[in-house]
Amino acid sequence: MKLTGAEIVLACLKEQGIDKIFGYPGGAVIPLYDALYDQREHFQHILTCHEQGASHAADGYARSTGNVGVCFATSGPGATNTVTGIATAYMDSVPLVVITGQVPANLLGKDSFQEVDITGITLPITKHNYFVKDVEKLADVIREAFEIAKSGRPGPVLIDIPKNVFLEKATYVEKKEVNENIRTSCVENNQLIKAANFINMASKPVIYAGGGIIISDASQELYSLATKGNIPVVNTLMGLGSFPRDHALSLGLVGMHGMKEANLAVCGSDLIIAIGARFSDRVIGVAEEFGPKAKVIHIDIDKSEIGKNKGVDLSVIGDVKKVLFELSNMIVNKDRSTWLEEIDTWRVKKELKEKSFKAVDILNCAWNVLGEDTIVTTEVGQHQMWTAQNFPFKKPRTFISSGGLGTMGYGLGAAIGAQVGNPEKNVLHIAGDGSFRMNCNELATVSKYNLPIITLLFNNQTLGMVRQWQKMFCNERYSETDITGEVDYMKLVEAYGLRGYRVDNIDDLENALNEAKRLRKPIVIECILSKDDCVFPMVPPGKPIHHIILE
């Protein structure tokens, strides 16, 4: 059957089971959107306010569902507006397929209107990208792009298509065989045997659990390994939710803003079992002092991560889910009560003041009202770290945040994608006022589609994380971090046709959250906080992670 290039794109998306698209039209993709007009019953297209919002929404959809997120953008500035979203996904191994329009082939290289070399620009931040010159090859390119995005260590793929290719016709043959097992890989049995021996011999092991566990849907296998071996678990930012935070073996976040017990457990361990984690600088601090007396096992699907930031004694390359399943059957049930009791002495007991209104109180209230199935997205800054430290995530794909790139302005777009992908769930978007201002235009998207996203806006009238560093390391020289009174957020929310509440006490917050839960409509709750509130624990930059500042 003969189809236009635009029709082939949509046909291939249907092959891949895609029914959600996030995007913004423009001249070079008009043929694609014209074809979409006839396919409206097959696709839900979310029109965002900006292409960056579309790319973040596709990312949030992918992280919350485990499916590939799809984003459309036009050529030139439309394409470049997706760059931050693509880089965010690349750093956190999120499967995206971004389809951009390009000027017609006969206008390439002539500084044509809205012409830009988007494949050149995105080469360092994609797993792969394509420039499609021949409509006959378009279907195979799209199929391959999805396979690359999902396989091995996932990531974003960009396909750049000139306008003439959208309009030209080619023979299309439907291909329904979609490889569902592309993450499966063979694991060397001798490496597994060695790993099991390391674990069985260890007296003070710790599991260092990263985002690869969630990507691989291996949370149950992690639980089996940890509970059978009585091995405590620390989590990276991306690994939160991979192991239930309320379990006795859970030590929480590790690293610069990690929990005291998590950091000290790593430093006092005799074996670190790193699973789907990349030994980020924000986690390990000084590499030589991250578990200085410990042997290190690194389990990962990406061979290039082995030894990149931290030397290892044993590597196991393969799909984390399969590796952990095999490993759980090979380790022994070992009593490690002495080690666990030692760790318990490091736990910091939180003393919450009744009716106080600090970040931890706000988060506890949100957890109590909204429950464990809530999907939480954050921006980047103090509120992100408070959330990571204090929200007791129990399930995978319930915490969505920019880890590697640290993208302010990410969270609202991600919340849109998460809500579209999980319409039955509560989605809570937690933002600082600095981050919120970067992409708050996407409130129009929330309003347009009546997405019942709850935004908790932490307003301390400052760029809080930068100010905290200035307070601690720059002699309180607060350079360009004050944003006092610049925006009336309640008027802004009203302008977008949404309901808003400004609260400064727990009772009002609880009432607002219950109202939001009851109405199932978008609501913004502005929480007034002090600009002097800081995130602790904290490890100073460049220091080992046992150099913990608690207050």
Coordinates of C-alpha atoms in Angstrom, one line a residue:
M1 CA 0.0 0.0 0.0
K2 CA 1.3 3.5 -0.9
L3 CA 1.4 6.0 1.9
T4 CA 2.9 9.4 2.3
G5 CA 5.9 9.8 4.6
A6 CA 3.7 11.4 7.2
E7 CA 1.3 8.6 7.0
I8 CA 4.1 6.1 7.3
V9 CA 5.3 7.8 10.5
L10 CA 1.9 7.4 12.1
A11 CA 1.5 3.8 10.8
C12 CA 4.8 2.9 12.4
L13 CA 3.8 4.5 15.7
K14 CA 0.7 2.3 15.7
E15 CA 2.9 -0.7 15.1
Q16 CA 4.9 0.1 18.2
G17 CA 1.7 0.4 20.3
I18 CA 2.1 4.2 20.6
D19 CA -1.2 6.1 21.3
K20 CA 0.1 9.2 23.2
I21 CA 2.1 12.0 21.5
F22 CA 3.4 15.2 22.9
G23 CA 4.2 18.0 20.5
Y24 CA 3.9 21.4 18.9
P25 CA 3.2 22.0 15.2
G26 CA 5.1 24.3 12.8
G27 CA 5.8 24.7 9.1
A28 CA 8.1 21.7 8.6
V29 CA 5.7 19.3 10.3
I30 CA 2.4 20.6 8.9
P31 CA 2.2 17.4 6.6
L32 CA 2.6 15.2 9.7
Y33 CA -0.1 17.1 11.6
D34 CA -2.3 17.0 8.6
A35 CA -2.0 13.2 8.5
L36 CA -2.6 13.2 12.3
Y37 CA -6.0 14.9 11.7
D38 CA -7.3 11.7 10.0
Q39 CA -5.9 9.5 12.8
R40 CA -7.4 11.3 15.8
E41 CA -9.2 8.2 17.0
H42 CA -5.9 6.3 17.3
F43 CA -3.8 9.0 19.0
Q44 CA -4.1 11.3 21.9
H45 CA -1.9 14.3 21.0
I46 CA -1.1 16.7 23.9
L47 CA -0.4 20.2 22.6
T48 CA 2.0 21.8 25.1
C49 CA 2.9 25.5 25.3
H50 CA 6.6 25.0 24.3
E51 CA 8.6 22.2 22.7
Q52 CA 10.7 21.8 25.9
G53 CA 7.4 21.1 27.8
A54 CA 6.6 18.5 25.2
S55 CA 9.9 16.8 25.5
H56 CA 9.7 16.8 29.4
A57 CA 6.1 15.4 29.1
A58 CA 7.2 12.6 26.8
D59 CA 10.0 11.9 29.4
G60 CA 7.5 11.9 32.3
Y61 CA 5.2 9.6 30.4
A62 CA 8.1 7.2 29.7
R63 CA 9.4 7.1 33.3
S64 CA 6.0 6.6 34.8
T65 CA 4.7 3.9 32.4
G66 CA 7.9 2.2 31.2
N67 CA 6.8 2.8 27.6
V68 CA 8.7 4.9 25.0
G69 CA 7.7 8.6 25.0
V70 CA 7.1 10.3 21.7
C71 CA 7.6 14.0 20.9
F72 CA 6.9 16.0 17.7
A73 CA 8.6 19.3 16.9
T74 CA 9.1 21.5 13.9
S75 CA 12.4 22.5 12.4
G76 CA 14.8 25.2 13.6
P77 CA 13.8 26.7 17.0
G78 CA 11.2 24.0 17.4
A79 CA 13.8 21.3 17.2
T80 CA 16.4 23.2 19.4
N81 CA 13.7 23.8 22.0
T82 CA 13.7 20.0 22.6
V83 CA 17.5 19.8 23.3
T84 CA 17.3 20.3 27.1
G85 CA 14.5 17.6 27.3
I86 CA 16.6 15.2 25.2
A87 CA 19.7 15.8 27.3
T88 CA 17.6 15.3 30.5
A89 CA 16.4 11.9 29.1
Y90 CA 19.9 10.9 28.0
M91 CA 21.5 11.5 31.4
D92 CA 18.8 9.4 33.1
S93 CA 18.5 6.7 30.5
V94 CA 14.9 7.4 29.5
P95 CA 13.5 6.0 26.2
L96 CA 12.3 8.7 23.9
V97 CA 11.7 9.0 20.2
V98 CA 11.8 12.6 19.1
I99 CA 10.6 13.3 15.6
T100 CA 11.5 16.7 14.1
G101 CA 10.7 18.3 10.8
Q102 CA 13.4 19.7 8.6
V103 CA 13.4 22.1 5.7
P104 CA 12.9 20.5 2.2
A105 CA 16.0 18.7 1.0
N106 CA 16.5 21.2 -1.9
L107 CA 16.8 24.0 0.7
L108 CA 19.4 22.3 3.0
G109 CA 22.7 24.1 3.5
K110 CA 21.4 27.4 2.3
D111 CA 20.6 29.1 5.6
S112 CA 16.9 28.5 4.8
F113 CA 14.1 29.7 7.1
Q114 CA 14.1 27.6 10.3
E115 CA 17.0 25.4 9.1
V116 CA 19.3 24.0 11.8
D117 CA 21.5 20.9 11.9
I118 CA 19.6 19.2 14.7
T119 CA 21.3 15.8 14.2
G120 CA 24.7 17.5 14.7
I121 CA 23.5 19.4 17.7
T122 CA 22.0 16.3 19.4
L123 CA 24.7 13.8 18.5
P124 CA 26.3 13.9 22.0
I125 CA 22.9 13.6 23.8
T126 CA 21.2 10.8 21.9
K127 CA 21.8 7.1 21.7
H128 CA 21.4 7.5 18.0
N129 CA 19.9 10.0 15.6
Y130 CA 18.8 9.9 12.0
F131 CA 18.4 12.2 9.0
V132 CA 16.0 10.6 6.6
K133 CA 16.5 11.5 3.0
D134 CA 14.7 8.6 1.4
V135 CA 11.0 8.0 2.1
E136 CA 11.5 4.3 1.1
K137 CA 13.7 3.9 4.2
L138 CA 11.5 5.8 6.6
A139 CA 9.6 2.9 8.1
D140 CA 12.7 0.8 8.8
V141 CA 14.4 3.9 10.4
I142 CA 11.4 4.4 12.8
R143 CA 11.3 0.7 13.8
E144 CA 15.0 0.7 14.4
A145 CA 14.8 3.9 16.4
F146 CA 12.3 2.4 18.8
E147 CA 14.4 -0.7 19.2
I148 CA 17.5 1.4 20.0
A149 CA 15.5 3.6 22.4
K150 CA 14.3 0.5 24.4
S151 CA 17.2 -1.9 24.1
G152 CA 20.1 -2.3 26.5
R153 CA 20.5 0.9 28.4
P154 CA 17.5 3.0 27.2
G155 CA 17.8 6.5 25.9
P156 CA 16.5 9.1 23.5
V157 CA 16.6 8.8 19.7
L158 CA 16.0 11.6 17.3
I159 CA 14.6 11.3 13.7
D160 CA 14.9 14.4 11.5
I161 CA 12.7 14.3 8.5
P162 CA 12.7 16.9 5.7
K163 CA 9.3 18.3 4.7
N164 CA 9.5 16.8 1.2
V165 CA 9.9 13.3 2.7
F166 CA 6.7 13.7 4.7
L167 CA 4.9 14.5 1.4
E168 CA 6.5 11.8 -0.9
K169 CA 4.9 8.4 -1.2
A170 CA 6.4 4.9 -0.7
T171 CA 5.1 1.4 -0.3
Y172 CA 4.3 0.6 3.3
V173 CA 4.1 -3.0 4.6
E174 CA 2.9 -3.4 8.1
K175 CA 5.2 -5.2 10.5
K176 CA 3.6 -6.3 13.7
E177 CA 6.5 -8.3 15.2
V178 CA 7.7 -6.0 18.0
N179 CA 10.6 -7.5 20.0
E180 CA 9.4 -7.5 23.6
N181 CA 12.5 -9.1 25.0
I182 CA 15.2 -6.8 23.7
R183 CA 16.5 -6.1 27.2
T184 CA 17.3 -9.7 27.8
S185 CA 21.0 -10.6 27.6
C186 CA 23.1 -13.6 28.4
V187 CA 24.9 -13.5 31.7
E188 CA 28.2 -15.3 32.3
N189 CA 27.6 -18.0 34.9
N190 CA 31.1 -17.9 36.3
Q191 CA 30.7 -14.2 37.1
L192 CA 27.4 -14.9 38.9
I193 CA 29.1 -17.7 40.9
K194 CA 31.9 -15.3 41.9
A195 CA 29.4 -12.6 42.8
A196 CA 27.4 -15.0 45.0
N197 CA 30.6 -16.1 46.7
F198 CA 31.5 -12.5 47.4
I199 CA 28.1 -11.9 49.0
N200 CA 28.1 -15.1 51.0
M201 CA 31.5 -14.3 52.4
A202 CA 30.7 -10.7 53.3
S203 CA 29.9 -9.7 56.9
K204 CA 29.0 -6.0 56.2
P205 CA 27.5 -5.9 52.7
V206 CA 25.4 -3.0 51.4
I207 CA 23.3 -2.9 48.2
Y208 CA 23.8 0.4 46.3
A209 CA 20.6 0.5 44.2
G210 CA 20.2 2.7 41.2
G211 CA 17.8 3.6 38.5
G212 CA 18.7 0.6 36.4
I213 CA 16.6 -1.5 38.7
I214 CA 13.5 0.5 37.9
I215 CA 14.3 0.6 34.2
S216 CA 14.6 -3.2 34.2
D217 CA 11.4 -3.7 36.3
A218 CA 13.6 -5.6 38.8
S219 CA 12.2 -4.3 42.0
Q220 CA 10.9 -7.7 43.1
E221 CA 14.2 -9.3 42.3
L222 CA 16.0 -6.7 44.4
Y223 CA 13.6 -7.3 47.3
S224 CA 14.3 -11.0 47.1
L225 CA 18.0 -10.6 47.1
A226 CA 18.1 -8.1 50.0
T227 CA 15.6 -9.9 52.2
K228 CA 17.1 -13.4 51.6
G229 CA 20.6 -12.1 52.4
N230 CA 19.6 -9.6 55.1
I231 CA 21.5 -6.9 53.1
P232 CA 20.7 -3.2 53.8
V233 CA 19.8 -1.1 50.7
V234 CA 20.8 2.5 49.9
N235 CA 19.3 4.3 47.0
T236 CA 20.5 6.8 44.4
L237 CA 18.1 9.6 43.5
M238 CA 17.0 7.6 40.4
G239 CA 16.7 4.4 42.4
L240 CA 14.1 5.7 44.8
G241 CA 11.1 3.5 44.8
S242 CA 13.0 0.4 43.8
F243 CA 13.0 -0.8 47.4
P244 CA 10.2 0.0 49.9
R245 CA 11.4 2.9 52.1
D246 CA 9.5 1.6 55.1
H247 CA 11.3 -1.7 55.1
A248 CA 13.8 -2.3 58.0
L249 CA 16.6 -2.9 55.4
S250 CA 16.0 0.4 53.7
L251 CA 18.5 3.1 54.5
G252 CA 17.3 5.7 52.0
L253 CA 19.1 8.2 49.9
V254 CA 22.9 8.0 49.7
G255 CA 25.3 10.7 48.6
M256 CA 25.6 14.5 49.0
H257 CA 22.2 14.8 50.6
G258 CA 22.0 11.2 51.7
M259 CA 20.8 9.9 55.1
K260 CA 23.5 9.6 57.7
E261 CA 22.9 5.9 58.1
A262 CA 23.1 5.3 54.3
N263 CA 26.4 7.2 53.9
L264 CA 28.0 5.6 57.0
A265 CA 26.9 2.1 56.0
V266 CA 28.6 2.5 52.6
C267 CA 31.8 3.8 54.3
G268 CA 31.8 1.0 56.9
S269 CA 30.9 -1.9 54.5
D270 CA 33.1 -4.7 53.4
L271 CA 31.2 -5.3 50.1
I272 CA 29.3 -2.8 47.9
I273 CA 26.8 -4.4 45.5
A274 CA 26.2 -1.7 42.9
I275 CA 23.1 -2.5 40.8
G276 CA 22.1 -0.3 37.9
A277 CA 24.0 2.6 39.3
R278 CA 26.7 4.7 37.7
F279 CA 28.7 6.0 40.7
S280 CA 27.8 9.6 40.1
D281 CA 30.0 12.3 41.6
R282 CA 27.0 13.5 43.7
V283 CA 26.8 10.0 45.2
I284 CA 30.3 8.9 45.8
G285 CA 32.1 12.2 46.7
V286 CA 35.7 11.1 46.8
A287 CA 35.9 7.8 44.9
E288 CA 38.7 6.4 47.0
E289 CA 36.8 6.9 50.2
F290 CA 33.5 5.5 49.0
G291 CA 33.6 2.2 50.8
P292 CA 37.4 2.4 51.3
K293 CA 37.6 -1.1 52.8
A294 CA 35.0 -2.7 50.6
K295 CA 35.1 -5.0 47.6
V296 CA 32.9 -3.7 44.8
I297 CA 30.6 -5.7 42.6
H298 CA 29.1 -3.7 39.8
I299 CA 26.0 -5.1 38.0
D300 CA 24.9 -3.2 34.9
I301 CA 23.7 -3.7 31.4
D302 CA 26.1 -1.0 30.1
K303 CA 29.7 -2.2 30.0
S304 CA 31.0 1.3 29.5
E305 CA 30.0 2.2 33.1
I306 CA 32.2 -0.4 34.6
G307 CA 35.2 1.3 36.3
K308 CA 34.4 4.7 34.8
N309 CA 34.0 6.5 38.1
K310 CA 35.0 3.9 40.7
G311 CA 37.2 0.8 40.4
V312 CA 35.5 -2.6 40.9
D313 CA 36.6 -6.0 41.9
L314 CA 34.0 -7.9 39.9
S315 CA 31.6 -6.9 37.1
V316 CA 28.5 -8.7 36.0
I317 CA 27.2 -7.4 32.6
G318 CA 23.6 -8.1 31.8
D319 CA 20.0 -7.2 32.3
V320 CA 19.6 -6.4 36.0
K321 CA 16.3 -8.3 36.3
K322 CA 17.8 -11.5 35.0
V323 CA 21.0 -11.1 37.0
L324 CA 19.2 -10.5 40.3
F325 CA 16.9 -13.4 39.7
E326 CA 19.8 -15.8 39.2
L327 CA 21.9 -14.3 42.1
S328 CA 19.0 -14.6 44.6
N329 CA 18.9 -18.3 44.0
M330 CA 22.7 -18.6 44.6
I331 CA 23.2 -16.7 47.8
V332 CA 22.6 -18.1 51.3
N333 CA 20.3 -16.8 54.0
K334 CA 22.8 -15.3 56.3
D335 CA 22.4 -13.7 59.8
R336 CA 23.8 -10.2 59.6
S337 CA 22.1 -8.9 62.8
T338 CA 25.4 -7.5 64.2
W339 CA 25.9 -5.3 61.1
L340 CA 22.3 -4.2 61.0
E341 CA 22.4 -3.3 64.7
E342 CA 25.5 -1.2 64.1
I343 CA 23.7 0.6 61.3
D344 CA 20.7 1.3 63.6
T345 CA 23.0 3.3 65.9
W346 CA 23.6 5.7 63.0
R347 CA 19.9 6.4 62.3
V348 CA 18.9 10.0 63.1
K349 CA 15.6 10.1 64.9
K350 CA 13.4 12.9 63.6
E351 CA 11.7 15.1 66.2
L352 CA 8.8 16.7 64.5
K353 CA 7.3 19.8 66.2
E354 CA 3.6 19.7 66.4
K355 CA 1.9 22.1 64.0
S356 CA 5.2 23.3 62.6
F357 CA 5.3 24.1 58.8
K358 CA 8.6 23.0 57.5
A359 CA 9.3 21.1 54.3
V360 CA 9.3 17.7 56.1
D361 CA 5.9 18.6 57.6
I362 CA 4.4 19.4 54.2
L363 CA 5.7 16.2 52.7
N364 CA 4.4 14.1 55.6
C365 CA 1.0 15.7 55.2
A366 CA 1.0 15.1 51.4
W367 CA 2.0 11.4 51.9
N368 CA -0.8 10.9 54.5
V369 CA -3.5 12.4 52.4
L370 CA -2.5 11.2 48.9
G371 CA -1.1 7.7 49.6
E372 CA 1.6 5.4 48.3
D373 CA 0.3 5.1 44.7
T374 CA 0.8 8.8 44.1
I375 CA 3.3 9.6 41.3
V376 CA 5.6 12.5 42.4
T377 CA 7.4 14.7 40.0
T378 CA 9.9 17.4 41.1
E379 CA 11.8 20.2 39.8
V380 CA 15.5 20.7 40.9
G381 CA 16.7 22.3 44.1
Q382 CA 16.1 22.1 47.8
H383 CA 12.5 20.8 47.4
Q384 CA 13.8 18.0 45.3
M385 CA 16.2 16.9 48.0
W386 CA 13.7 17.3 50.8
T387 CA 11.3 15.1 48.8
A388 CA 14.0 12.5 48.1
Q389 CA 14.9 12.4 51.8
N390 CA 11.5 12.4 53.4
F391 CA 8.9 11.0 51.0
P392 CA 8.7 7.2 51.8
F393 CA 8.5 5.9 48.3
K394 CA 7.4 2.2 48.3
K395 CA 6.9 1.4 44.6
P396 CA 8.9 1.9 41.4
R397 CA 7.9 4.6 38.9
T398 CA 6.4 6.8 41.6
F399 CA 9.3 9.3 41.8
I400 CA 10.1 11.2 38.7
S401 CA 12.9 13.8 38.7
S402 CA 15.9 15.0 36.7
G403 CA 18.9 13.5 38.3
G404 CA 21.9 13.6 36.0
L405 CA 21.3 16.9 34.2
G406 CA 19.5 18.6 37.1
T407 CA 17.0 20.4 34.9
M408 CA 15.1 23.2 36.6
G409 CA 11.7 23.5 34.9
Y410 CA 11.4 19.8 34.3
G411 CA 8.8 18.8 36.8
L412 CA 5.5 20.3 35.4
G413 CA 6.0 18.9 31.9
A414 CA 6.9 15.5 33.5
A415 CA 3.8 15.7 35.6
I416 CA 1.7 16.2 32.5
G417 CA 3.2 13.1 30.9
A418 CA 2.8 11.1 34.0
Q419 CA -0.9 12.1 34.4
V420 CA -1.6 11.4 30.7
G421 CA 0.0 8.0 31.1
N422 CA -1.7 7.2 34.4
P423 CA -5.1 8.9 34.3
E424 CA -6.4 7.0 37.3
K425 CA -3.6 8.0 39.7
N426 CA -2.9 11.0 41.8
V427 CA 0.0 13.0 40.3
L428 CA 1.8 15.4 42.7
H429 CA 4.2 18.0 41.2
I430 CA 6.5 19.5 43.8
A431 CA 8.3 22.7 42.8
G432 CA 10.4 25.5 44.2
D433 CA 9.5 29.0 43.2
G434 CA 12.7 29.4 41.2
S435 CA 12.2 26.3 39.1
F436 CA 8.4 26.8 38.8
R437 CA 8.9 30.1 36.9
M438 CA 10.9 28.4 34.2
N439 CA 8.1 26.5 32.6
C440 CA 5.0 27.6 34.5
N441 CA 3.4 28.4 31.1
E442 CA 2.6 24.7 30.9
L443 CA -0.2 25.4 33.4
A444 CA -2.1 26.3 30.3
T445 CA -1.6 22.7 29.1
V446 CA -2.8 21.4 32.5
S447 CA -5.9 23.7 32.2
K448 CA -6.6 22.9 28.5
Y449 CA -6.8 19.1 29.2
N450 CA -8.1 19.4 32.8
L451 CA -5.3 17.2 34.1
P452 CA -5.9 16.7 37.9
I453 CA -2.3 17.5 38.8
I454 CA -1.7 18.8 42.3
T455 CA 1.2 21.3 42.4
L456 CA 2.9 21.9 45.8
L457 CA 4.8 25.2 45.3
F458 CA 7.5 25.7 47.9
N459 CA 7.8 29.5 48.0
N460 CA 10.8 30.7 50.0
Q461 CA 11.3 33.7 47.7
T462 CA 14.9 32.7 46.8
L463 CA 16.9 30.3 44.7
G464 CA 17.2 28.2 47.8
M465 CA 19.9 25.6 46.9
V466 CA 22.2 28.3 45.5
R467 CA 21.6 30.5 48.6
Q468 CA 22.3 27.5 50.9
W469 CA 25.7 27.1 49.2
Q470 CA 26.4 30.8 49.4
K471 CA 25.5 30.7 53.1
M472 CA 27.7 27.7 53.8
F473 CA 30.7 28.2 51.5
C474 CA 30.6 31.9 50.3
N475 CA 30.5 33.7 53.7
E476 CA 26.8 34.6 53.2
R477 CA 27.4 36.7 50.1
Y478 CA 24.0 36.2 48.6
S479 CA 24.7 37.1 45.0
E480 CA 21.6 37.3 42.7
T481 CA 19.5 34.7 44.5
D482 CA 16.7 36.9 45.9
I483 CA 13.4 36.7 44.0
T484 CA 11.2 38.2 46.7
G485 CA 7.8 39.4 45.6
E486 CA 8.4 39.1 41.9
V487 CA 5.3 37.0 41.1
D488 CA 1.9 36.7 42.7
Y489 CA 1.4 33.0 42.1
M490 CA -2.3 33.0 43.0
K491 CA -3.0 35.6 40.4
L492 CA -0.9 33.6 37.9
V493 CA -2.8 30.4 38.6
E494 CA -6.1 32.3 38.3
A495 CA -5.0 33.7 34.9
Y496 CA -4.7 30.1 33.7
G497 CA -8.2 29.3 34.9
L498 CA -7.0 27.1 37.8
R499 CA -7.8 26.9 41.5
G500 CA -5.1 28.0 43.9
Y501 CA -4.5 28.1 47.6
R502 CA -1.9 29.9 49.6
V503 CA -1.1 28.2 52.9
D504 CA 1.2 28.7 55.8
N505 CA 0.0 26.0 58.3
I506 CA -0.6 22.3 58.2
D507 CA -4.3 22.4 58.8
D508 CA -4.9 24.6 55.7
L509 CA -2.6 22.4 53.7
E510 CA -4.4 19.2 54.7
N511 CA -7.7 20.8 53.8
A512 CA -6.4 21.9 50.4
L513 CA -5.0 18.5 49.6
N514 CA -8.2 16.8 50.6
E515 CA -10.1 19.2 48.4
A516 CA -7.8 18.5 45.5
K517 CA -8.2 14.8 46.0
R518 CA -12.0 15.1 46.1
L519 CA -12.4 17.3 43.1
R520 CA -9.9 15.6 40.8
K521 CA -9.1 18.9 39.2
P522 CA -5.8 20.7 38.8
I523 CA -4.9 22.7 41.8
V524 CA -1.8 24.7 42.8
I525 CA -1.0 25.0 46.6
E526 CA 1.5 27.6 47.4
C527 CA 3.4 26.8 50.7
I528 CA 5.1 29.8 52.3
L529 CA 8.5 28.8 53.7
S530 CA 11.5 30.6 55.2
K531 CA 14.4 31.4 52.9
D532 CA 16.8 30.4 55.7
D533 CA 15.6 26.8 55.7
C534 CA 18.4 24.5 54.5
V535 CA 18.6 20.9 53.3
F536 CA 20.4 18.6 55.8
P537 CA 22.1 16.1 55.9
M538 CA 24.7 17.5 53.5
V539 CA 28.2 16.6 52.4
P540 CA 30.3 19.6 51.3
P541 CA 31.4 19.4 47.7
G542 CA 34.7 17.6 47.1
K543 CA 34.5 15.8 50.5
P544 CA 34.0 12.1 51.3
I545 CA 30.4 11.1 52.0
H546 CA 31.2 10.4 55.7
H547 CA 31.9 14.1 56.2
I548 CA 28.2 14.7 57.0
I549 CA 26.8 18.1 58.1
L550 CA 23.6 17.3 60.0
E551 CA 22.4 20.9 60.8

